[in-house]
Amino acid sequence: MFRICSGCGCTIEPNKEFCIVCGAKQSVPSEDEPIAPNTDVPHGFVVTISQIMADGSDGLTCTIAGSEGADHIIGRSKGELRFQEDQTIEERHARLYWDNGGLWVEDLGSMNGIYVRISSPAFLLDGDQFIAGEQLFRYEPYSTESRSVNGVEFTGSSIREWNFRLVQILEGGREGAAWMVSDSAVTLGRDVGPNPFRTDRFMSQEHCTISIADGVAQLRDLQSRNGTFVRIKKPRRLKQDDSLFIGQQLLSVHFPGS
């Protein structure tokens, strides 16, 4: 029977010590220790999804009652939670649903995706995207692949070997600056990094770090004020005080009794 990661809520095999998605260490049960069975959503269980405004106050809210199999849509013009003025949100952008006794969020194939605030180090794979402050980045590991047409290779500046590079994604999907990182780690922030983001009011002085060891990259938030968010690639189980970026909207998850 599969288990639920204590860090990100994804499904993991029962004998895995670390989550392959977020890297969180798991408590591995012994052979004679039974794995807890699935539980139904308690009757009357209600979760509140709140929009967080720029000043920190609550905006739109949506309450979701526990009901296995029920879908709740977040979108621009359809669903229980609508943001009609946000052009970065699809008509049907995200789906919230109950399964295995928990509330899950799923991207409905949107162009701009869903970003979840990390509470533990997260693994980064080629093409993964994350948000720090107001900046959107794409992670790319070093590659020796070169481009050619009809057997003729492109000419250009000589390439020095690097571990990975970070590409800044601008509004409209254009690429901005790119930084080749040859060290084993780099810290991003308002006052540090290859290009300090001094005018970004939502970025902390030392916001997050990306490190690589044995070819494995990890993103770690440095207790920043506004958090670091990673784009999800499959449904994710939500937990108390999770924060989501959907389009330009910051949403917070509140479970009862907290």
mmCIF file with all atom_site columns, N, CA, C and O in Angstrom, residues 142-174:
data_model
loop_
_atom_site.group_PDB
_atom_site.id
_atom_site.type_symbol
_atom_site.label_atom_id
_atom_site.label_alt_id
_atom_site.label_comp_id
_atom_site.label_asym_id
_atom_site.label_entity_id
_atom_site.label_seq_id
_atom_site.pdbx_PDB_ins_code
_atom_site.Cartn_x
_atom_site.Cartn_y
_atom_site.Cartn_z
_atom_site.occupancy
_atom_site.B_iso_or_equiv
_atom_site.pdbx_formal_charge
_atom_site.auth_seq_id
_atom_site.auth_comp_id
_atom_site.auth_asym_id
_atom_site.auth_atom_id
_atom_site.pdbx_PDB_model_num
ATOM 1   N N  . TYR A 1 142 ? 23.650 21.241 -16.614 1.00 0.00 ? 142 TYR A N  1
ATOM 2   C CA . TYR A 1 142 ? 24.635 21.386 -17.680 1.00 0.00 ? 142 TYR A CA 1
ATOM 3   C C  . TYR A 1 142 ? 24.423 20.322 -18.755 1.00 0.00 ? 142 TYR A C  1
ATOM 4   O O  . TYR A 1 142 ? 24.133 19.166 -18.468 1.00 0.00 ? 142 TYR A O  1
ATOM 5   N N  . SER A 1 143 ? 24.576 20.714 -20.010 1.00 0.00 ? 143 SER A N  1
ATOM 6   C CA . SER A 1 143 ? 24.412 19.785 -21.131 1.00 0.00 ? 143 SER A CA 1
ATOM 7   C C  . SER A 1 143 ? 25.486 20.064 -22.171 1.00 0.00 ? 143 SER A C  1
ATOM 8   O O  . SER A 1 143 ? 25.836 21.221 -22.435 1.00 0.00 ? 143 SER A O  1
ATOM 9   N N  . THR A 1 144 ? 26.021 19.005 -22.741 1.00 0.00 ? 144 THR A N  1
ATOM 10  C CA . THR A 1 144 ? 27.023 19.140 -23.797 1.00 0.00 ? 144 THR A CA 1
ATOM 11  C C  . THR A 1 144 ? 26.403 19.093 -25.181 1.00 0.00 ? 144 THR A C  1
ATOM 12  O O  . THR A 1 144 ? 27.107 19.166 -26.184 1.00 0.00 ? 144 THR A O  1
ATOM 13  N N  . GLU A 1 145 ? 25.087 18.970 -25.234 1.00 0.00 ? 145 GLU A N  1
ATOM 14  C CA . GLU A 1 145 ? 24.398 18.878 -26.527 1.00 0.00 ? 145 GLU A CA 1
ATOM 15  C C  . GLU A 1 145 ? 24.570 20.174 -27.314 1.00 0.00 ? 145 GLU A C  1
ATOM 16  O O  . GLU A 1 145 ? 24.421 21.274 -26.787 1.00 0.00 ? 145 GLU A O  1
ATOM 17  N N  . SER A 1 146 ? 24.889 20.051 -28.591 1.00 0.00 ? 146 SER A N  1
ATOM 18  C CA . SER A 1 146 ? 25.022 21.218 -29.460 1.00 0.00 ? 146 SER A CA 1
ATOM 19  C C  . SER A 1 146 ? 24.004 21.135 -30.591 1.00 0.00 ? 146 SER A C  1
ATOM 20  O O  . SER A 1 146 ? 23.560 20.052 -30.966 1.00 0.00 ? 146 SER A O  1
ATOM 21  N N  . ARG A 1 147 ? 23.646 22.300 -31.136 1.00 0.00 ? 147 ARG A N  1
ATOM 22  C CA . ARG A 1 147 ? 22.664 22.362 -32.204 1.00 0.00 ? 147 ARG A CA 1
ATOM 23  C C  . ARG A 1 147 ? 23.361 22.358 -33.558 1.00 0.00 ? 147 ARG A C  1
ATOM 24  O O  . ARG A 1 147 ? 24.426 22.958 -33.734 1.00 0.00 ? 147 ARG A O  1
ATOM 25  N N  . SER A 1 148 ? 22.734 21.679 -34.489 1.00 0.00 ? 148 SER A N  1
ATOM 26  C CA . SER A 1 148 ? 23.283 21.649 -35.840 1.00 0.00 ? 148 SER A CA 1
ATOM 27  C C  . SER A 1 148 ? 22.146 21.536 -36.837 1.00 0.00 ? 148 SER A C  1
ATOM 28  O O  . SER A 1 148 ? 21.044 21.092 -36.519 1.00 0.00 ? 148 SER A O  1
ATOM 29  N N  . VAL A 1 149 ? 22.413 21.965 -38.080 1.00 0.00 ? 149 VAL A N  1
ATOM 30  C CA . VAL A 1 149 ? 21.455 21.865 -39.179 1.00 0.00 ? 149 VAL A CA 1
ATOM 31  C C  . VAL A 1 149 ? 22.174 21.236 -40.368 1.00 0.00 ? 149 VAL A C  1
ATOM 32  O O  . VAL A 1 149 ? 23.215 21.742 -40.820 1.00 0.00 ? 149 VAL A O  1
ATOM 33  N N  . ASN A 1 150 ? 21.642 20.111 -40.820 1.00 0.00 ? 150 ASN A N  1
ATOM 34  C CA . ASN A 1 150 ? 22.251 19.402 -41.952 1.00 0.00 ? 150 ASN A CA 1
ATOM 35  C C  . ASN A 1 150 ? 23.730 19.091 -41.707 1.00 0.00 ? 150 ASN A C  1
ATOM 36  O O  . ASN A 1 150 ? 24.572 19.196 -42.599 1.00 0.00 ? 150 ASN A O  1
ATOM 37  N N  . GLY A 1 151 ? 24.037 18.747 -40.455 1.00 0.00 ? 151 GLY A N  1
ATOM 38  C CA . GLY A 1 151 ? 25.396 18.371 -40.122 1.00 0.00 ? 151 GLY A CA 1
ATOM 39  C C  . GLY A 1 151 ? 26.336 19.529 -39.853 1.00 0.00 ? 151 GLY A C  1
ATOM 40  O O  . GLY A 1 151 ? 27.521 19.322 -39.556 1.00 0.00 ? 151 GLY A O  1
ATOM 41  N N  . VAL A 1 152 ? 25.840 20.771 -39.952 1.00 0.00 ? 152 VAL A N  1
ATOM 42  C CA . VAL A 1 152 ? 26.672 21.947 -39.707 1.00 0.00 ? 152 VAL A CA 1
ATOM 43  C C  . VAL A 1 152 ? 26.313 22.513 -38.339 1.00 0.00 ? 152 VAL A C  1
ATOM 44  O O  . VAL A 1 152 ? 25.154 22.850 -38.076 1.00 0.00 ? 152 VAL A O  1
ATOM 45  N N  . GLU A 1 153 ? 27.325 22.622 -37.467 1.00 0.00 ? 153 GLU A N  1
ATOM 46  C CA . GLU A 1 153 ? 27.084 23.129 -36.122 1.00 0.00 ? 153 GLU A CA 1
ATOM 47  C C  . GLU A 1 153 ? 27.108 24.655 -36.090 1.00 0.00 ? 153 GLU A C  1
ATOM 48  O O  . GLU A 1 153 ? 27.820 25.290 -36.870 1.00 0.00 ? 153 GLU A O  1
ATOM 49  N N  . PHE A 1 154 ? 26.326 25.222 -35.178 1.00 0.00 ? 154 PHE A N  1
ATOM 50  C CA . PHE A 1 154 ? 26.293 26.669 -34.999 1.00 0.00 ? 154 PHE A CA 1
ATOM 51  C C  . PHE A 1 154 ? 27.589 27.148 -34.359 1.00 0.00 ? 154 PHE A C  1
ATOM 52  O O  . PHE A 1 154 ? 28.157 26.482 -33.496 1.00 0.00 ? 154 PHE A O  1
ATOM 53  N N  . THR A 1 155 ? 28.045 28.308 -34.798 1.00 0.00 ? 155 THR A N  1
ATOM 54  C CA . THR A 1 155 ? 29.203 28.912 -34.163 1.00 0.00 ? 155 THR A CA 1
ATOM 55  C C  . THR A 1 155 ? 28.735 29.840 -33.056 1.00 0.00 ? 155 THR A C  1
ATOM 56  O O  . THR A 1 155 ? 27.571 30.237 -33.004 1.00 0.00 ? 155 THR A O  1
ATOM 57  N N  . GLY A 1 156 ? 29.634 30.189 -32.159 1.00 0.00 ? 156 GLY A N  1
ATOM 58  C CA . GLY A 1 156 ? 29.263 31.067 -31.048 1.00 0.00 ? 156 GLY A CA 1
ATOM 59  C C  . GLY A 1 156 ? 30.378 31.160 -30.039 1.00 0.00 ? 156 GLY A C  1
ATOM 60  O O  . GLY A 1 156 ? 31.497 30.676 -30.262 1.00 0.00 ? 156 GLY A O  1
ATOM 61  N N  . SER A 1 157 ? 30.104 31.803 -28.919 1.00 0.00 ? 157 SER A N  1
ATOM 62  C CA . SER A 1 157 ? 31.092 31.948 -27.859 1.00 0.00 ? 157 SER A CA 1
ATOM 63  C C  . SER A 1 157 ? 31.466 30.577 -27.297 1.00 0.00 ? 157 SER A C  1
ATOM 64  O O  . SER A 1 157 ? 30.641 29.657 -27.250 1.00 0.00 ? 157 SER A O  1
ATOM 65  N N  . SER A 1 158 ? 32.723 30.456 -26.905 1.00 0.00 ? 158 SER A N  1
ATOM 66  C CA . SER A 1 158 ? 33.172 29.187 -26.330 1.00 0.00 ? 158 SER A CA 1
ATOM 67  C C  . SER A 1 158 ? 32.443 28.942 -25.011 1.00 0.00 ? 158 SER A C  1
ATOM 68  O O  . SER A 1 158 ? 32.073 29.876 -24.289 1.00 0.00 ? 158 SER A O  1
ATOM 69  N N  . ILE A 1 159 ? 32.233 27.686 -24.696 1.00 0.00 ? 159 ILE A N  1
ATOM 70  C CA . ILE A 1 159 ? 31.462 27.301 -23.511 1.00 0.00 ? 159 ILE A CA 1
ATOM 71  C C  . ILE A 1 159 ? 32.405 26.755 -22.449 1.00 0.00 ? 159 ILE A C  1
ATOM 72  O O  . ILE A 1 159 ? 33.205 25.852 -22.716 1.00 0.00 ? 159 ILE A O  1
ATOM 73  N N  . ARG A 1 160 ? 32.325 27.323 -21.255 1.00 0.00 ? 160 ARG A N  1
ATOM 74  C CA . ARG A 1 160 ? 33.043 26.741 -20.129 1.00 0.00 ? 160 ARG A CA 1
ATOM 75  C C  . ARG A 1 160 ? 32.061 25.861 -19.357 1.00 0.00 ? 160 ARG A C  1
ATOM 76  O O  . ARG A 1 160 ? 30.870 26.162 -19.262 1.00 0.00 ? 160 ARG A O  1
ATOM 77  N N  . GLU A 1 161 ? 32.567 24.791 -18.821 1.00 0.00 ? 161 GLU A N  1
ATOM 78  C CA . GLU A 1 161 ? 31.684 23.845 -18.146 1.00 0.00 ? 161 GLU A CA 1
ATOM 79  C C  . GLU A 1 161 ? 31.088 24.472 -16.885 1.00 0.00 ? 161 GLU A C  1
ATOM 80  O O  . GLU A 1 161 ? 31.763 25.191 -16.147 1.00 0.00 ? 161 GLU A O  1
ATOM 81  N N  . TRP A 1 162 ? 29.817 24.209 -16.650 1.00 0.00 ? 162 TRP A N  1
ATOM 82  C CA . TRP A 1 162 ? 29.117 24.707 -15.474 1.00 0.00 ? 162 TRP A CA 1
ATOM 83  C C  . TRP A 1 162 ? 28.221 23.598 -14.943 1.00 0.00 ? 162 TRP A C  1
ATOM 84  O O  . TRP A 1 162 ? 27.956 22.604 -15.626 1.00 0.00 ? 162 TRP A O  1
ATOM 85  N N  . ASN A 1 163 ? 27.763 23.734 -13.702 1.00 0.00 ? 163 ASN A N  1
ATOM 86  C CA . ASN A 1 163 ? 26.917 22.706 -13.093 1.00 0.00 ? 163 ASN A CA 1
ATOM 87  C C  . ASN A 1 163 ? 25.458 22.831 -13.530 1.00 0.00 ? 163 ASN A C  1
ATOM 88  O O  . ASN A 1 163 ? 24.805 21.846 -13.847 1.00 0.00 ? 163 ASN A O  1
ATOM 89  N N  . PHE A 1 164 ? 24.958 24.038 -13.512 1.00 0.00 ? 164 PHE A N  1
ATOM 90  C CA . PHE A 1 164 ? 23.581 24.270 -13.928 1.00 0.00 ? 164 PHE A CA 1
ATOM 91  C C  . PHE A 1 164 ? 23.424 25.752 -14.257 1.00 0.00 ? 164 PHE A C  1
ATOM 92  O O  . PHE A 1 164 ? 24.325 26.557 -13.982 1.00 0.00 ? 164 PHE A O  1
ATOM 93  N N  . ARG A 1 165 ? 22.315 26.100 -14.863 1.00 0.00 ? 165 ARG A N  1
ATOM 94  C CA . ARG A 1 165 ? 22.041 27.500 -15.107 1.00 0.00 ? 165 ARG A CA 1
ATOM 95  C C  . ARG A 1 165 ? 20.612 27.813 -14.713 1.00 0.00 ? 165 ARG A C  1
ATOM 96  O O  . ARG A 1 165 ? 19.729 26.938 -14.706 1.00 0.00 ? 165 ARG A O  1
ATOM 97  N N  . LEU A 1 166 ? 20.390 29.062 -14.370 1.00 0.00 ? 166 LEU A N  1
ATOM 98  C CA . LEU A 1 166 ? 19.064 29.560 -14.014 1.00 0.00 ? 166 LEU A CA 1
ATOM 99  C C  . LEU A 1 166 ? 18.654 30.583 -15.061 1.00 0.00 ? 166 LEU A C  1
ATOM 100 O O  . LEU A 1 166 ? 19.411 31.505 -15.366 1.00 0.00 ? 166 LEU A O  1
ATOM 101 N N  . VAL A 1 167 ? 17.468 30.402 -15.601 1.00 0.00 ? 167 VAL A N  1
ATOM 102 C CA . VAL A 1 167 ? 16.947 31.296 -16.631 1.00 0.00 ? 167 VAL A CA 1
ATOM 103 C C  . VAL A 1 167 ? 15.776 32.072 -16.056 1.00 0.00 ? 167 VAL A C  1
ATOM 104 O O  . VAL A 1 167 ? 14.836 31.489 -15.507 1.00 0.00 ? 167 VAL A O  1
ATOM 105 N N  . GLN A 1 168 ? 15.826 33.370 -16.159 1.00 0.00 ? 168 GLN A N  1
ATOM 106 C CA . GLN A 1 168 ? 14.743 34.226 -15.701 1.00 0.00 ? 168 GLN A CA 1
ATOM 107 C C  . GLN A 1 168 ? 13.655 34.276 -16.766 1.00 0.00 ? 168 GLN A C  1
ATOM 108 O O  . GLN A 1 168 ? 13.940 34.487 -17.951 1.00 0.00 ? 168 GLN A O  1
ATOM 109 N N  . ILE A 1 169 ? 12.413 34.032 -16.358 1.00 0.00 ? 169 ILE A N  1
ATOM 110 C CA . ILE A 1 169 ? 11.277 34.067 -17.281 1.00 0.00 ? 169 ILE A CA 1
ATOM 111 C C  . ILE A 1 169 ? 10.528 35.382 -17.071 1.00 0.00 ? 169 ILE A C  1
ATOM 112 O O  . ILE A 1 169 ? 10.082 35.677 -15.954 1.00 0.00 ? 169 ILE A O  1
ATOM 113 N N  . LEU A 1 170 ? 10.396 36.158 -18.125 1.00 0.00 ? 170 LEU A N  1
ATOM 114 C CA . LEU A 1 170 ? 9.758  37.468 -18.045 1.00 0.00 ? 170 LEU A CA 1
ATOM 115 C C  . LEU A 1 170 ? 8.276  37.375 -18.401 1.00 0.00 ? 170 LEU A C  1
ATOM 116 O O  . LEU A 1 170 ? 7.805  36.356 -18.911 1.00 0.00 ? 170 LEU A O  1
ATOM 117 N N  . GLU A 1 171 ? 7.549  38.450 -18.143 1.00 0.00 ? 171 GLU A N  1
ATOM 118 C CA . GLU A 1 171 ? 6.142  38.514 -18.544 1.00 0.00 ? 171 GLU A CA 1
ATOM 119 C C  . GLU A 1 171 ? 6.025  38.282 -20.043 1.00 0.00 ? 171 GLU A C  1
ATOM 120 O O  . GLU A 1 171 ? 6.841  38.774 -20.822 1.00 0.00 ? 171 GLU A O  1
ATOM 121 N N  . GLY A 1 172 ? 5.006  37.536 -20.432 1.00 0.00 ? 172 GLY A N  1
ATOM 122 C CA . GLY A 1 172 ? 4.828  37.211 -21.836 1.00 0.00 ? 172 GLY A CA 1
ATOM 123 C C  . GLY A 1 172 ? 5.564  35.956 -22.250 1.00 0.00 ? 172 GLY A C  1
ATOM 124 O O  . GLY A 1 172 ? 5.498  35.558 -23.411 1.00 0.00 ? 172 GLY A O  1
ATOM 125 N N  . GLY A 1 173 ? 6.278  35.321 -21.291 1.00 0.00 ? 173 GLY A N  1
ATOM 126 C CA . GLY A 1 173 ? 6.964  34.072 -21.594 1.00 0.00 ? 173 GLY A CA 1
ATOM 127 C C  . GLY A 1 173 ? 8.350  34.233 -22.181 1.00 0.00 ? 173 GLY A C  1
ATOM 128 O O  . GLY A 1 173 ? 9.011  33.245 -22.501 1.00 0.00 ? 173 GLY A O  1
ATOM 129 N N  . ARG A 1 174 ? 8.829  35.475 -22.328 1.00 0.00 ? 174 ARG A N  1
ATOM 130 C CA . ARG A 1 174 ? 10.173 35.692 -22.870 1.00 0.00 ? 174 ARG A CA 1
ATOM 131 C C  . ARG A 1 174 ? 11.239 35.343 -21.842 1.00 0.00 ? 174 ARG A C  1
ATOM 132 O O  . ARG A 1 174 ? 11.002 35.426 -20.643 1.00 0.00 ? 174 ARG A O  1
#
